[in-house]
Amino acid sequence: MKLPLALLYKFFLILITSLSFATAWAQDSVCFSQAMSLYTKGNYAEAYKGFSFCLKNTNAKGTEFYNNCLLHMGICALENAEYKQASSLLHAAEQALNDTSDNYIICKQKLAALYKRQGDYNKAETILLNLLDIEENSSSTNCALKAITLNDLGVIYKRLGQYDRSINYLSASLQLKQSCLNPEDPSITISLNNLAGVYMKQKDYTRADSLYRASIKIKTKLYGPNHPSTLLAWNNLAELYRQQNNYTEALAILQDVLARKDSTSGTHTLSYATSLHTIANVYFASGKYNACIIYCSKSIDIKEQLIGKHAASTMHGYVLLAKTYHALGKNKDAKSLYDFILKARQKEIDTYFKYLGEEEKIQYLKASNTYWKEFSAFVFDMCQSKKHTAANNDLFNQWIENRWYLSELILEETQRQHRLWENISDTAQLKLVEELKDLKDEIAKTSLLKTKEDAHESDELNELTDRAAHIEKELTSIYAIENRKKYSVTDITHTLNSTECIVEIIKPIQNSGKYLALIYLQGIKTPYQIWLPEASVLEGKAYSYYRNNIKFKLNDIKSYALYWKVIADFLSAHATIHTIYLVRDGIYECMNMHTLLTDSSTASIIYLNKTESILSYKQRSKTIILNKTAFIYHPLYSTNKGACDYSDLPGTKTEVDSIEKLFRNKTLETIRYSEAMARETVIKNDTAAYSLIHIATHGYLEINSEDDYVESMIHSGLLLSGACDPIDVDSTASDDGILTAYEIAQLNLSSTDLVVLSACQSGLGMMDSQEGLLGLQRGLLVAGTKNVLVSLWKIDDAVTAQWMTYFYSNLLETKSCTEAYLFAQRKIKDEYIYPYYWGAFVLLEQ
């Protein structure tokens, strides 16, 4: 039977079309395979051309093949540091890909990598955390892809200085890869390298060395000795040797790596620039500064073209170059670079820092402290060699103003965030604020029980900290605060009159360095510099001598000469000075300068929290409002007699009885919480209503030198009812009778004019180089208290009661904290000659 001609023609067309599609698909597959071959070898520029060719020569737009080409072009552009093009391609692929496919996850991971390289860690972290949530809740998750997400989060946390968190994510990534991949899979080497990098940051060189070598072994077997990835691993090992001062071994590796890169991947890659930078570091450490400049400059040129001037890696190059210029005496060039570096750092803080959680801020500053240390070393070297040049005065002012901007950054940012959150009216957001406070309380309680060996508690603490950071970020993204104001020296000196000065004490970065006192007088353009003895002296035997004279009521004949005389001698030339605003740092925060002054001293000393506080101090009223006063005293530490380490404090009842009588005579409202009512929850829930709070109890200070910021705030606090057996007082988990400084910092005390801590050593704590003294007074300042009265040592109960009676009797008349403080100090001094009795208390104003 013959088919109709029309039907034969139709069949022929179908056959031709099918053959065309088959041929096209075969061609597409060959094209894609060739491009992928270049891609896997690390030749991203040629691979990009291959994927682009495939894309242009296919009619399969919108298909899986087309989308795969689009995705891999985006990845190649990313690896070639062509970020604008990478962003366009990856976002296009994101829109085109099925959101349940593995390629979609890869696309999101690469977008996160793009944001990370551009310094937008917040966006990168958000993408990766969302991916991880999807991967952990999906039964069909590709374990290798999940491992990459974990790895990439670990890399971000390393950059932000969150090393413990970074190790947790990188270790989880490595374990997952080892469980589901071939032992020599190239992806495993990425986790090995990254984990080694964190250990190197923590100076755990043995672990880092082992991990780097394991990575090199796998990469050499997979790719050969000349592959960019293999050479990068060798570069990392060379950096490890450099950090251990093994310069010969490091240089031998690096020169070999550079030669191999030159003949394979070329000289215009980030990998090549990294090797140049490491060699420059070796030459700097070896004192070969001219060679360092050559290699460092080449590295910077490549990085500027590939990743931009503000990328973290490029910034490291600028710092090294600035240090080298200074070492060669090219100080003009060094200053120009430092100007750029500091402006870039300030911009990064303004745009990114404020969106971090509190602990993340702490770790970020710690990891980024190198910039500030190097600039400080440069400034001090310059100013001590040529003190009076106009250029050096300008340089010194720049250093001061940047120091103000960076010092107590966490305190100020936390204060500003808390004040914003206090005015939230949205119900859902209010719940977040309350949850955050509860989490912080739980962090404090868990940390008090935690030991470093207790893995279970550590995991629990990490979960609490992560959740708290997540909520803080969510709240800060809703209620973004304005960038911090940067003050100038003239802003400060123009607020002073002819009878006032500011003395700002500055602790040196190195223990071998000298303390510095800056004197600000009315209208001057640059503060006067008064150099004091070395930190090793003032913080060592000299401070022990001072404390022993206080404790044993001896005549102190040395401390004035060491800590204050040179300042007094300078001020004696300015007879009109009657008020000294003292901003303390370092060991000076553990001392009361009044105890060093002679009876002939006429100037009054007012303690300010920081130099810029003079602006708000001058603007606000010098008198306080006495609406309602709370007395918290004589806690019931335990109902089980004899089972508590803390002694009963019946003397505090006598103290409060005497003080409250003064308030009743003025018909002022007061409320008392004692014994079982002197509870932690009272302070947490009720104290925001009081303009004045007086707390008379034991303080505790269990800080050690290894404690970080959070641990220092948790290991100092107040002991209240139930400190020994909390269940007998309150069954809630939030009240264990121990109120830490960390918990106090979460309170709202912005309406409180004065908090008096009649507790021994409530004014002491851990000294932090950037944040000042960490302890009870820090917690109260963060909470918003305007004035804080604390003690530096324990004194007799009867004298304390007498001191407080003098203080409050004057405060009720003058409503001035400063006048009341100085009055009480003078009155007790008239009766007791030794500073032990009258000098224990210090008044801090902000």
Coordinates of N, CA and C in Angstrom, one line a residue, residues 358-542:
E358 N 26.0 41.5 69.7 CA 27.0 42.1 70.6 C 28.3 41.2 70.6
E359 N 28.1 39.9 70.7 CA 29.3 39.1 70.8 C 30.0 39.1 69.5
E360 N 29.3 39.2 68.4 CA 29.9 39.3 67.0 C 30.7 40.6 66.9
K361 N 30.2 41.6 67.5 CA 30.9 42.9 67.5 C 32.3 42.8 68.2
I362 N 32.2 42.1 69.3 CA 33.4 41.9 70.1 C 34.5 41.2 69.3
Q363 N 34.1 40.1 68.7 CA 35.0 39.3 67.9 C 35.5 40.0 66.7
Y364 N 34.6 40.7 66.1 CA 35.0 41.5 64.9 C 36.1 42.5 65.2
L365 N 35.9 43.2 66.3 CA 36.9 44.2 66.7 C 38.3 43.6 67.1
K366 N 38.2 42.5 67.7 CA 39.4 41.8 68.1 C 40.2 41.3 66.9
A367 N 39.5 40.8 65.9 CA 40.1 40.3 64.7 C 40.7 41.4 63.8
S368 N 40.1 42.6 64.0 CA 40.5 43.8 63.1 C 41.4 44.8 63.8
N369 N 41.9 44.4 65.0 CA 42.7 45.3 65.8 C 44.1 45.7 65.2
T370 N 44.5 44.9 64.2 CA 45.8 45.1 63.7 C 46.0 46.4 63.1
Y371 N 45.0 46.9 62.3 CA 45.0 48.2 61.7 C 45.3 49.3 62.7
W372 N 44.6 49.2 63.9 CA 44.7 50.3 64.9 C 46.1 50.2 65.5
K373 N 46.6 49.0 65.8 CA 47.9 48.9 66.5 C 49.0 49.4 65.6
E374 N 48.9 49.1 64.3 CA 50.0 49.6 63.4 C 50.0 51.1 63.3
F375 N 48.8 51.7 63.2 CA 48.7 53.1 63.1 C 49.2 53.8 64.4
S376 N 48.8 53.2 65.5 CA 49.3 53.8 66.8 C 50.8 53.7 66.9
A377 N 51.4 52.6 66.5 CA 52.9 52.5 66.6 C 53.5 53.6 65.7
F378 N 53.0 53.8 64.5 CA 53.5 54.9 63.6 C 53.3 56.3 64.2
V379 N 52.2 56.6 64.8 CA 51.9 57.9 65.4 C 52.9 58.2 66.6
F380 N 53.0 57.2 67.5 CA 53.9 57.5 68.6 C 55.3 57.6 68.3
D381 N 55.8 56.8 67.3 CA 57.1 57.0 66.8 C 57.4 58.3 66.2
M382 N 56.4 58.8 65.4 CA 56.6 60.1 64.8 C 56.5 61.2 65.8
C383 N 55.6 61.2 66.7 CA 55.4 62.3 67.7 C 56.4 62.4 68.7
Q384 N 57.0 61.2 69.1 CA 58.1 61.3 70.1 C 59.4 61.7 69.5
S385 N 59.5 61.6 68.2 CA 60.8 62.1 67.6 C 60.7 63.5 67.2
K386 N 59.6 64.0 66.8 CA 59.4 65.4 66.4 C 58.1 66.0 67.0
K387 N 58.1 66.4 68.2 CA 56.9 66.6 68.9 C 56.1 67.9 68.5
H388 N 56.9 68.9 68.0 CA 56.3 70.2 67.8 C 56.0 70.6 66.4
T389 N 56.1 69.8 65.4 CA 55.8 70.2 64.1 C 54.3 70.2 63.9
A390 N 53.8 71.1 63.0 CA 52.4 71.2 62.7 C 51.9 69.9 62.1
A391 N 52.7 69.3 61.2 CA 52.2 68.0 60.6 C 52.0 66.9 61.6
N392 N 52.9 66.9 62.6 CA 52.8 65.8 63.6 C 51.6 66.1 64.6
N393 N 51.4 67.4 64.8 CA 50.2 67.8 65.7 C 48.9 67.3 65.0
D394 N 48.8 67.5 63.7 CA 47.7 67.1 62.9 C 47.5 65.6 62.9
L395 N 48.7 64.9 62.8 CA 48.7 63.4 62.8 C 48.2 62.9 64.2
F396 N 48.7 63.6 65.2 CA 48.3 63.2 66.6 C 46.8 63.4 66.8
N397 N 46.3 64.5 66.4 CA 44.9 64.8 66.5 C 44.1 63.7 65.7
Q398 N 44.6 63.3 64.6 CA 43.9 62.2 63.8 C 43.9 60.9 64.6
W399 N 45.0 60.6 65.3 CA 45.0 59.4 66.1 C 44.0 59.5 67.3
I400 N 44.0 60.7 67.9 CA 43.1 60.9 69.1 C 41.6 60.7 68.6
E401 N 41.3 61.3 67.5 CA 39.9 61.3 67.0 C 39.5 59.9 66.6
N402 N 40.4 59.2 66.0 CA 40.1 57.8 65.6 C 40.0 56.9 66.9
R403 N 40.8 57.2 67.9 CA 40.8 56.5 69.1 C 39.4 56.7 69.8
W404 N 38.9 57.9 69.8 CA 37.6 58.2 70.4 C 36.5 57.4 69.6
Y405 N 36.7 57.3 68.3 CA 35.7 56.7 67.5 C 35.6 55.2 67.7
L406 N 36.8 54.6 68.0 CA 36.9 53.1 68.2 C 36.8 52.7 69.6
S407 N 37.1 53.5 70.6 CA 37.1 53.1 72.0 C 35.7 53.0 72.5
E408 N 35.4 52.0 73.3 CA 34.1 51.8 73.9 C 33.0 51.7 72.8
L409 N 33.4 51.2 71.6 CA 32.5 51.1 70.5 C 31.3 50.2 70.8
I410 N 31.6 49.1 71.5 CA 30.5 48.1 71.8 C 29.6 48.8 72.8
L411 N 30.1 49.4 73.8 CA 29.3 50.1 74.9 C 28.3 51.1 74.2
E412 N 28.9 51.9 73.4 CA 28.0 53.0 72.8 C 27.0 52.4 71.8
E413 N 27.4 51.5 70.9 CA 26.5 50.9 70.0 C 25.4 50.1 70.7
T414 N 25.7 49.4 71.8 CA 24.7 48.6 72.5 C 23.7 49.6 73.2
Q415 N 24.3 50.7 73.8 CA 23.4 51.7 74.4 C 22.4 52.2 73.4
R416 N 22.9 52.6 72.2 CA 22.0 53.2 71.2 C 21.0 52.2 70.8
Q417 N 21.3 51.0 70.6 CA 20.4 50.0 70.2 C 19.3 49.8 71.2
H418 N 19.7 49.6 72.5 CA 18.8 49.4 73.6 C 17.8 50.6 73.7
R419 N 18.3 51.8 73.5 CA 17.4 52.9 73.7 C 16.3 52.9 72.6
L420 N 16.7 52.5 71.4 CA 15.7 52.4 70.3 C 14.7 51.3 70.5
W421 N 15.1 50.2 71.0 CA 14.2 49.1 71.2 C 13.2 49.3 72.4
E422 N 13.6 50.2 73.3 CA 12.7 50.6 74.4 C 11.4 51.3 73.9
N423 N 11.5 51.8 72.7 CA 10.3 52.6 72.2 C 9.5 51.8 71.2
I424 N 9.8 50.5 71.0 CA 9.1 49.7 70.1 C 7.6 49.5 70.5
S425 N 6.7 49.6 69.6 CA 5.3 49.4 69.9 C 4.7 48.2 69.2
D426 N 5.4 47.7 68.1 CA 4.9 46.6 67.4 C 5.0 45.3 68.3
T427 N 3.9 44.6 68.3 CA 3.7 43.4 69.2 C 4.8 42.3 68.9
A428 N 4.9 42.0 67.6 CA 5.8 40.9 67.2 C 7.3 41.3 67.6
Q429 N 7.6 42.6 67.3 CA 9.0 43.0 67.6 C 9.2 43.1 69.1
L430 N 8.2 43.5 69.9 CA 8.4 43.5 71.3 C 8.6 42.1 71.9
K431 N 8.0 41.1 71.3 CA 8.3 39.7 71.7 C 9.7 39.3 71.4
L432 N 10.3 39.8 70.3 CA 11.6 39.6 70.0 C 12.6 40.2 71.0
V433 N 12.3 41.4 71.4 CA 13.1 42.1 72.4 C 13.0 41.3 73.7
E434 N 11.9 40.9 74.1 CA 11.7 40.1 75.4 C 12.5 38.7 75.3
E435 N 12.3 38.1 74.1 CA 13.0 36.8 73.9 C 14.6 37.0 74.0
L436 N 15.0 38.2 73.4 CA 16.5 38.5 73.5 C 16.9 38.6 74.9
K437 N 16.2 39.4 75.7 CA 16.5 39.5 77.1 C 16.6 38.2 77.9
D438 N 15.6 37.4 77.6 CA 15.5 36.0 78.2 C 16.7 35.2 77.8
L439 N 17.1 35.3 76.5 CA 18.3 34.5 76.0 C 19.5 35.0 76.7
K440 N 19.7 36.3 76.9 CA 20.9 36.9 77.5 C 21.0 36.4 78.9
D441 N 19.8 36.4 79.6 CA 19.8 35.9 81.0 C 20.2 34.4 81.0
E442 N 19.7 33.6 80.1 CA 20.0 32.2 80.0 C 21.5 32.0 79.7
I443 N 22.0 32.8 78.8 CA 23.5 32.8 78.5 C 24.3 33.0 79.7
A444 N 23.9 34.0 80.6 CA 24.6 34.2 81.8 C 24.5 33.1 82.8
K445 N 23.3 32.5 82.9 CA 23.2 31.4 83.9 C 23.9 30.2 83.4
T446 N 23.9 29.9 82.1 CA 24.6 28.7 81.5 C 26.1 28.9 81.7
S447 N 26.6 30.1 81.4 CA 28.0 30.3 81.4 C 28.6 30.2 82.9
L448 N 27.8 30.6 83.8 CA 28.2 30.4 85.2 C 28.5 29.0 85.6
L449 N 27.7 28.1 85.0 CA 27.8 26.6 85.3 C 28.8 25.9 84.4
K450 N 29.1 26.6 83.2 CA 29.9 25.9 82.2 C 31.3 25.8 82.6
T451 N 31.9 24.6 82.2 CA 33.3 24.4 82.3 C 33.8 24.2 80.9
K452 N 35.1 24.4 80.6 CA 35.6 24.2 79.3 C 35.6 22.8 78.8
E453 N 35.5 21.9 79.8 CA 35.5 20.5 79.5 C 34.1 19.9 79.2
D454 N 33.1 20.7 79.6 CA 31.7 20.3 79.5 C 31.2 20.5 78.1
A455 N 31.3 19.6 77.2 CA 31.0 19.7 75.8 C 29.5 20.0 75.6
H456 N 28.7 19.3 76.5 CA 27.2 19.5 76.3 C 26.8 20.9 76.6
E457 N 27.3 21.5 77.7 CA 27.0 22.8 78.1 C 27.5 23.8 77.0
S458 N 28.7 23.5 76.4 CA 29.3 24.4 75.4 C 28.3 24.4 74.2
D459 N 27.8 23.3 73.8 CA 26.9 23.2 72.6 C 25.7 24.0 72.9
E460 N 25.2 23.9 74.2 CA 24.0 24.6 74.6 C 24.2 26.1 74.5
L461 N 25.4 26.5 75.0 CA 25.7 27.9 75.0 C 25.9 28.5 73.6
N462 N 26.4 27.7 72.7 CA 26.6 28.1 71.3 C 25.2 28.3 70.6
E463 N 24.3 27.4 71.0 CA 22.9 27.6 70.4 C 22.2 28.8 70.9
L464 N 22.4 29.1 72.2 CA 21.8 30.3 72.8 C 22.4 31.6 72.2
T465 N 23.8 31.6 72.1 CA 24.5 32.7 71.5 C 24.1 33.0 70.1
D466 N 24.0 31.9 69.3 CA 23.6 32.0 67.9 C 22.1 32.6 67.8
R467 N 21.2 32.1 68.6 CA 19.9 32.6 68.6 C 19.8 34.1 69.0
A468 N 20.6 34.4 70.0 CA 20.6 35.8 70.4 C 21.1 36.7 69.3
A469 N 22.2 36.3 68.7 CA 22.8 37.1 67.6 C 21.8 37.2 66.4
H470 N 21.1 36.2 66.1 CA 20.1 36.2 65.0 C 19.0 37.2 65.3
I471 N 18.5 37.3 66.6 CA 17.4 38.2 66.9 C 18.0 39.6 66.9
E472 N 19.2 39.8 67.4 CA 19.8 41.2 67.4 C 19.9 41.7 66.0
K473 N 20.3 40.8 65.1 CA 20.4 41.2 63.7 C 19.1 41.6 63.1
E474 N 18.1 40.8 63.4 CA 16.7 41.1 62.9 C 16.2 42.4 63.4
L475 N 16.5 42.7 64.7 CA 16.0 43.9 65.3 C 16.8 45.1 64.7
T476 N 18.1 45.0 64.5 CA 18.9 46.1 64.0 C 18.6 46.4 62.6
S477 N 18.2 45.3 61.8 CA 17.8 45.6 60.4 C 16.5 46.3 60.3
I478 N 15.6 46.2 61.4 CA 14.4 47.0 61.4 C 14.6 48.4 61.9
Y479 N 15.4 48.5 63.0 CA 15.6 49.7 63.6 C 17.1 50.1 63.5
A480 N 17.4 50.5 62.3 CA 18.8 50.8 62.0 C 19.1 52.2 62.7
I481 N 20.3 52.2 63.3 CA 20.7 53.5 64.0 C 21.6 54.3 63.1
E482 N 21.6 55.6 63.3 CA 22.4 56.5 62.5 C 23.9 56.2 62.8
N483 N 24.8 56.5 61.8 CA 26.2 56.4 62.0 C 26.7 57.2 63.2
R484 N 27.6 56.7 63.9 CA 28.2 57.5 65.0 C 28.8 58.8 64.6
K485 N 28.6 59.8 65.4 CA 29.3 61.1 65.1 C 30.7 61.0 65.5
K486 N 31.5 61.6 64.6 CA 33.0 61.6 64.9 C 33.3 63.0 65.3
Y487 N 33.9 63.1 66.6 CA 34.2 64.4 67.2 C 35.7 64.8 66.9
S488 N 35.9 66.1 66.9 CA 37.3 66.6 66.7 C 37.8 67.1 68.0
V489 N 39.1 67.3 68.1 CA 39.7 67.9 69.3 C 39.1 69.2 69.6
T490 N 38.9 70.1 68.6 CA 38.4 71.4 68.8 C 36.9 71.3 69.3
D491 N 36.2 70.3 68.9 CA 34.8 70.2 69.5 C 34.9 70.0 71.0
I492 N 35.9 69.4 71.5 CA 36.0 69.1 72.9 C 36.6 70.4 73.6
T493 N 37.6 70.9 73.1 CA 38.3 72.1 73.8 C 37.4 73.3 73.8
H494 N 36.6 73.5 72.8 CA 35.7 74.6 72.8 C 34.6 74.6 73.8
T495 N 34.3 73.4 74.4 CA 33.3 73.3 75.5 C 33.9 73.7 76.8
L496 N 35.2 73.8 76.9 CA 35.8 74.1 78.2 C 35.9 75.6 78.5
N497 N 35.8 76.0 79.7 CA 36.1 77.4 80.1 C 37.5 77.4 80.7
S498 N 37.9 78.6 81.1 CA 39.3 78.8 81.5 C 39.6 78.2 82.9
T499 N 38.6 77.8 83.6 CA 38.8 77.1 84.9 C 38.8 75.6 84.8
E500 N 38.7 75.1 83.6 CA 38.5 73.6 83.5 C 39.6 73.0 82.6
C501 N 39.8 71.8 82.8 CA 40.6 71.0 81.8 C 40.2 69.5 81.8
I502 N 40.6 68.8 80.8 CA 40.3 67.4 80.8 C 41.7 66.7 80.8
V503 N 41.9 65.7 81.7 CA 43.0 64.9 81.7 C 42.6 63.5 81.2
E504 N 43.1 63.1 80.1 CA 42.8 61.7 79.5 C 44.0 60.8 79.7
I505 N 43.8 59.7 80.4 CA 44.9 58.8 80.6 C 44.8 57.7 79.6
I506 N 45.9 57.3 78.9 CA 45.9 56.3 77.9 C 46.9 55.2 78.2
K507 N 46.4 54.0 78.3 CA 47.2 52.8 78.5 C 47.9 52.4 77.2
P508 N 49.2 52.1 77.3 CA 49.9 51.7 76.1 C 49.5 50.3 75.6
I509 N 49.7 50.1 74.3 CA 49.3 48.8 73.7 C 50.2 47.7 74.2
Q510 N 51.5 48.0 74.3 CA 52.5 47.0 74.8 C 52.8 47.3 76.3
N511 N 53.0 46.2 77.0 CA 53.3 46.3 78.5 C 54.6 47.1 78.7
S512 N 55.5 47.1 77.7 CA 56.8 47.8 77.8 C 56.6 49.3 77.5
G513 N 55.5 49.7 77.0 CA 55.2 51.1 76.6 C 54.9 52.0 77.8
K514 N 54.9 53.3 77.5 CA 54.6 54.2 78.6 C 53.2 54.6 78.6
Y515 N 52.6 54.9 79.8 CA 51.3 55.5 79.9 C 51.4 56.9 79.4
L516 N 50.3 57.5 78.9 CA 50.3 58.8 78.3 C 49.1 59.6 78.9
A517 N 49.4 60.8 79.3 CA 48.3 61.7 79.8 C 48.1 62.8 78.8
L518 N 46.9 63.0 78.3 CA 46.6 64.2 77.4 C 45.9 65.2 78.2
I519 N 46.4 66.5 78.0 CA 45.7 67.6 78.8 C 45.0 68.5 77.8
Y520 N 43.7 68.6 77.9 CA 42.9 69.5 77.1 C 42.6 70.8 77.8
L521 N 43.0 71.9 77.2 CA 42.6 73.2 77.8 C 41.7 74.0 76.9
Q522 N 41.1 75.0 77.4 CA 40.2 75.8 76.6 C 40.8 76.3 75.3
G523 N 40.1 75.9 74.2 CA 40.5 76.5 72.9 C 41.7 76.0 72.2
I524 N 42.5 75.1 72.8 CA 43.8 74.6 72.2 C 43.4 73.7 71.0
K525 N 44.4 73.6 70.0 CA 44.1 72.8 68.8 C 44.6 71.4 69.0
T526 N 45.6 71.2 69.8 CA 46.1 69.9 70.1 C 46.4 69.7 71.6
P527 N 46.0 68.6 72.2 CA 46.3 68.4 73.6 C 47.7 68.3 73.9
Y528 N 48.1 68.7 75.1 CA 49.5 68.5 75.6 C 49.7 67.1 75.9
Q529 N 50.9 66.6 75.7 CA 51.3 65.2 75.9 C 52.2 65.1 77.2
I530 N 51.8 64.4 78.1 CA 52.6 64.1 79.3 C 52.9 62.6 79.4
W531 N 54.1 62.3 79.3 CA 54.5 60.9 79.3 C 54.7 60.4 80.7
L532 N 54.1 59.3 81.1 CA 54.2 58.7 82.4 C 55.1 57.5 82.4
P533 N 55.3 56.8 83.5 CA 56.1 55.6 83.5 C 55.5 54.5 82.7
E534 N 56.3 53.4 82.5 CA 55.9 52.3 81.7 C 54.8 51.5 82.4
A535 N 54.0 50.8 81.6 CA 52.9 50.0 82.1 C 53.4 48.9 83.1
S536 N 54.6 48.3 82.7 CA 55.1 47.3 83.6 C 55.4 47.8 85.0
V537 N 55.7 49.1 85.1 CA 55.9 49.7 86.5 C 54.6 50.0 87.2
L538 N 53.8 50.8 86.5 CA 52.5 51.3 87.1 C 51.6 50.2 87.4
E539 N 51.6 49.1 86.6 CA 50.6 48.0 86.8 C 51.2 46.9 87.7
G540 N 52.5 47.0 88.0 CA 53.2 46.0 88.8 C 53.4 46.3 90.2
K541 N 54.7 46.5 90.6 CA 55.0 46.8 92.0 C 54.4 48.1 92.5
A542 N 54.4 49.1 91.6 CA 53.8 50.4 92.0 C 52.4 50.3 92.5

